[in-house]
Tab-separated table of C-alpha atoms in Angstrom:
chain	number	residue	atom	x	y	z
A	7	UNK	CA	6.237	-9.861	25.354
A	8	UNK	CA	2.773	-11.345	25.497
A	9	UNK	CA	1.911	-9.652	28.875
A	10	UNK	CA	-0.843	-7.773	27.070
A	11	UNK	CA	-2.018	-10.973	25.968
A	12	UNK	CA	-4.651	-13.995	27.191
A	13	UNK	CA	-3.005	-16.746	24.825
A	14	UNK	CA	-0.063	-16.675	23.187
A	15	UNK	CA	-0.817	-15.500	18.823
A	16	UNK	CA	-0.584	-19.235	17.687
A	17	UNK	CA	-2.687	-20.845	15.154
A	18	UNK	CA	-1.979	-24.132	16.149
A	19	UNK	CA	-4.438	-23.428	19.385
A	20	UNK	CA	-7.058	-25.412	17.911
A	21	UNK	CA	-5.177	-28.253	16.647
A	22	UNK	CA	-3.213	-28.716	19.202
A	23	UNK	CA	-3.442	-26.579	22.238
A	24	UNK	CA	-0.925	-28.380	24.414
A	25	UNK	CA	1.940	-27.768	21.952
A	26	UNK	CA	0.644	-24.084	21.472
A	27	UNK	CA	1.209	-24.175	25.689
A	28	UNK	CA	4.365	-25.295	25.281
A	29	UNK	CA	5.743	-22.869	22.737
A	30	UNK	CA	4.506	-20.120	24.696
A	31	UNK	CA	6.486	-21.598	27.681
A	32	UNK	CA	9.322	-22.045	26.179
A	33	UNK	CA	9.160	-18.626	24.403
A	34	UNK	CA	8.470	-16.924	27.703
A	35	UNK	CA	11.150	-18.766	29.433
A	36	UNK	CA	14.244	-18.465	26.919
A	37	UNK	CA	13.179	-14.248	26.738
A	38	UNK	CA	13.103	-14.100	30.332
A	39	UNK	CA	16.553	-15.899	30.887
A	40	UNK	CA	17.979	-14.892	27.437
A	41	UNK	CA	19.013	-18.622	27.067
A	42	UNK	CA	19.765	-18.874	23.804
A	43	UNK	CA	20.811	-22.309	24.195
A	44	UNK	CA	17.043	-23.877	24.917
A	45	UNK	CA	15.832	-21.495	22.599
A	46	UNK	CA	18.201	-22.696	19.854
A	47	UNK	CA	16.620	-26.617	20.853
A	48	UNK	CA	13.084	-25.469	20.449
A	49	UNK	CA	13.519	-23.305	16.636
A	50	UNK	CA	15.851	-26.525	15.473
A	51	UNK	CA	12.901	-28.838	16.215
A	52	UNK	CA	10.004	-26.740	15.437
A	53	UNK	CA	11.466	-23.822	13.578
A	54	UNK	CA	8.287	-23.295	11.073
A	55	UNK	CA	5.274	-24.226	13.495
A	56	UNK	CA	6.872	-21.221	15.816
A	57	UNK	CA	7.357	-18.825	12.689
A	58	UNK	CA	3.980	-19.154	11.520
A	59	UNK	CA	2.117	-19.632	15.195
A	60	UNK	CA	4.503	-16.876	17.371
A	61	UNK	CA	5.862	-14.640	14.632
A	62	UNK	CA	3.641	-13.803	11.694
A	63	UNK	CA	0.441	-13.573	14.149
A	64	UNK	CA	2.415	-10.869	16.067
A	65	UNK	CA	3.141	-8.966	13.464
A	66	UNK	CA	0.595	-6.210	13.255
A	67	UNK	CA	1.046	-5.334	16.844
A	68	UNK	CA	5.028	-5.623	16.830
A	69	UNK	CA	6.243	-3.296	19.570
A	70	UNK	CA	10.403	-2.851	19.696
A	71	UNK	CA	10.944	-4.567	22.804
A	72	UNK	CA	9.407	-8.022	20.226
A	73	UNK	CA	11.509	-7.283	18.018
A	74	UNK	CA	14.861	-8.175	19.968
A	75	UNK	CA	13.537	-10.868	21.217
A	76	UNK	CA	12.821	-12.374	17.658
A	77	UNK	CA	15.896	-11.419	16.901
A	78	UNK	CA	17.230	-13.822	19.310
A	79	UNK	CA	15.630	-16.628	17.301
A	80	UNK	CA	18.183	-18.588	14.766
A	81	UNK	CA	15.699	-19.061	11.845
A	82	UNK	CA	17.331	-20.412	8.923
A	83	UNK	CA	17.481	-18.799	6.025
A	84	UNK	CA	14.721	-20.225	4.293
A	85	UNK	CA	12.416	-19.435	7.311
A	86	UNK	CA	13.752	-16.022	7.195
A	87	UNK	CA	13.130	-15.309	3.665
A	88	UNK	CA	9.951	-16.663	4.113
A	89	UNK	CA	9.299	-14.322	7.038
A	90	UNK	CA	10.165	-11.179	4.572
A	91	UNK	CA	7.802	-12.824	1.996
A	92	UNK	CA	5.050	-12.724	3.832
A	93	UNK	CA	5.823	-9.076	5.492
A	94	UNK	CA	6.257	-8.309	1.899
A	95	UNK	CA	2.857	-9.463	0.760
A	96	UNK	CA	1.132	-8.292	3.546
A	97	UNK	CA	-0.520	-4.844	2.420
A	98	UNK	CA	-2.190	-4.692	6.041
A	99	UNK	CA	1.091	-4.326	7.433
A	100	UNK	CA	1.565	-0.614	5.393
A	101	UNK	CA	2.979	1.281	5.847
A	102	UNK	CA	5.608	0.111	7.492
A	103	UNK	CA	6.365	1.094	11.067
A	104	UNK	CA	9.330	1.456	13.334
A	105	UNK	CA	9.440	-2.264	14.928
A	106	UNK	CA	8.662	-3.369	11.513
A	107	UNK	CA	11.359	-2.266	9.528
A	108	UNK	CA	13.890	-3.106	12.411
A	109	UNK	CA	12.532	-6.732	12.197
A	110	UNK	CA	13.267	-6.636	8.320
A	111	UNK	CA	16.408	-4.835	9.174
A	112	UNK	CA	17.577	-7.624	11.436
A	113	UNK	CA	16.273	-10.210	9.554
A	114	UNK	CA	18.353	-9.520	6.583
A	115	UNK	CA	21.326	-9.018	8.833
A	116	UNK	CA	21.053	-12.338	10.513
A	117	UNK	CA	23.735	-14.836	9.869
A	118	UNK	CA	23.569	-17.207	7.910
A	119	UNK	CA	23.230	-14.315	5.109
A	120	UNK	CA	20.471	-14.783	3.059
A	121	UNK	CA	22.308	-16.968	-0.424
A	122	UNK	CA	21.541	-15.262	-3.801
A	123	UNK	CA	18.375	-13.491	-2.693
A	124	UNK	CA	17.576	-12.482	-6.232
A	125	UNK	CA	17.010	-15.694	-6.776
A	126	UNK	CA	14.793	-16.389	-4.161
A	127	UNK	CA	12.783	-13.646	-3.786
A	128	UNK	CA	11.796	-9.975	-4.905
A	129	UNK	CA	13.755	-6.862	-3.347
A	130	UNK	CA	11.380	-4.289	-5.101
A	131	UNK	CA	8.878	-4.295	-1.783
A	132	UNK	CA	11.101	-4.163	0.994
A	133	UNK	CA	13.839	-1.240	-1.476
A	134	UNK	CA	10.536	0.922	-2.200
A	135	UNK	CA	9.447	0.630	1.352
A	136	UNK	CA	12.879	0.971	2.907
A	137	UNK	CA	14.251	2.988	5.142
A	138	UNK	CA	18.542	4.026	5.341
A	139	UNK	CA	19.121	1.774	7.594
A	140	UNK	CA	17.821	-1.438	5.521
A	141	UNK	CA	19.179	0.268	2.388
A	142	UNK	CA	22.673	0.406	4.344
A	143	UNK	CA	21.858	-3.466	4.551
A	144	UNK	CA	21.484	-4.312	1.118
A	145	UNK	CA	23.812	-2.422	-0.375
A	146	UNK	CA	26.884	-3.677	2.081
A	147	UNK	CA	25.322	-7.359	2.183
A	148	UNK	CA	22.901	-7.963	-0.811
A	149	UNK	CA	24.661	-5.376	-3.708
A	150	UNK	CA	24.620	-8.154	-5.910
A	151	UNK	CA	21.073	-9.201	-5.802
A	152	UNK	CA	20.527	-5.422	-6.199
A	153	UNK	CA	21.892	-5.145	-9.744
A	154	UNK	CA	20.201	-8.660	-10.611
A	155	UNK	CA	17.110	-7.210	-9.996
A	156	UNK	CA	17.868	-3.983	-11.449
A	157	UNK	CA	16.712	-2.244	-8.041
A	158	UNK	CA	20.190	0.147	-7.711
A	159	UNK	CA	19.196	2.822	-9.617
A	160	UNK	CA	15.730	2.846	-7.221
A	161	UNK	CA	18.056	2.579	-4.389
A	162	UNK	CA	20.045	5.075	-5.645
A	163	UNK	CA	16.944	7.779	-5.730
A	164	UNK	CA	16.180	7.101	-2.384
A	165	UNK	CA	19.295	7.288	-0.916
A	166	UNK	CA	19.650	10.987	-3.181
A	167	UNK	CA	16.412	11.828	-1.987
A	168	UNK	CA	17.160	11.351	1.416
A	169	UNK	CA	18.887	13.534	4.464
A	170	UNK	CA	19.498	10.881	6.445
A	171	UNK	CA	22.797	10.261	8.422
A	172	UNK	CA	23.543	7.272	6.616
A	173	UNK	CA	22.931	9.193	2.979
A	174	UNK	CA	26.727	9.066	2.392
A	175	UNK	CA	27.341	5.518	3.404
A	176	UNK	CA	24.988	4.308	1.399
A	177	UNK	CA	25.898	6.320	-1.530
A	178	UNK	CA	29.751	5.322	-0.584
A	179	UNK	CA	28.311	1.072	-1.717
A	180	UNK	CA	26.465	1.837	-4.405
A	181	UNK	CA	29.555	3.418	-6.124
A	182	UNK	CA	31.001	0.515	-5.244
A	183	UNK	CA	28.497	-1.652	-6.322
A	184	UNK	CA	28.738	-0.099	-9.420
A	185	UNK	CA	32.336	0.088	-9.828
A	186	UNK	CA	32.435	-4.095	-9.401
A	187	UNK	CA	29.806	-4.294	-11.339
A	188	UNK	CA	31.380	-2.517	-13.952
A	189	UNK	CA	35.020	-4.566	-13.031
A	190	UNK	CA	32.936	-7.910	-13.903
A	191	UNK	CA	31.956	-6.639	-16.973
A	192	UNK	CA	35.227	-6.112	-18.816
């Protein structure tokens, strides 16, 4: 993943170069063996150091092959609602590309799911930059934060608008979105 590189992306290089070392050891080693055990050691003791040294550094230059390896990585869900906060807020990262939105895609998929998002953080970015497949994931996963934040009719559009494959699937949960929605109501 960081052949192309000298260094691994990590801020911490000038406070503390022998952990940066280390993290890009590790990282190197647990993608090369796909050991998720030692990998799962490493993220539970230094989860946020390797999210904002590792991840958020690479993320202008994410190529798909870096994607499912960070996909590998059990971030919690605070860590990974910070990671869509920041690729939210980043307007350098826009449009979105490819690897990108297969990152956001998986991030949002992860398990743990991400608890009451609306009340953690805005959908608008990530429903108005969206592609089907991530609007497939909020509507089957996140429906509810979608009405919270008043973002289904949005989705909605965008799913009309669309001539995607998943057009109909996604159209398929917002009706049923809606019809729950409208269930709770009475």
């Amino acid at each position: 993943m960081f052949e192309h590189m000298s260094h691994p992306p990590l801020m911490l290089d000038a406070v503390c170069p022998s952990l940066t070392l280390f993290f890009f050891f590790v990282w190197k080693k647990a993608s090369e063996l796909k050991t998720r055990r030692i990998f799962t050691s490493v993220v539970q003791i230094a989860e946020r150091p390797l999210l904002e040294g590792l991840v958020i550094p690479l993320l202008p230059k994410l190529t798909k092959p870096d994607v499912q390896n960070l996909a590998r990585i059990p971030f919690s869900p605070q860590n990974r609602i910070s990671l869509l906060r920041t690729i939210c807020a980043d307007e350098s990262l826009r449009p979105w590309q490819d690897p990108l939105l297969l990152l956001i895609e998986k991030t949002l998929s992860a398990q743990p799911l991400l608890l009451q998002p609306a009340q953690t953080f805005d959908l608008t970015t990530i429903v108005h930059q969206a592609n089907m497949q991530i609007l497939l994931v909020l509507t089957s996963k996140y429906g509810q934060s979608l009405v919270s934040q008043h973002l289904l009719d949005t989705v909605d559009a965008t799913a009309q608008a669309s001539q995607h494959v998943l057009k109909r699937a996604v159209m398929n949960h917002i009706a049923s979105i809606r019809k729950r929605t409208i269930q709770n109501t009475k």
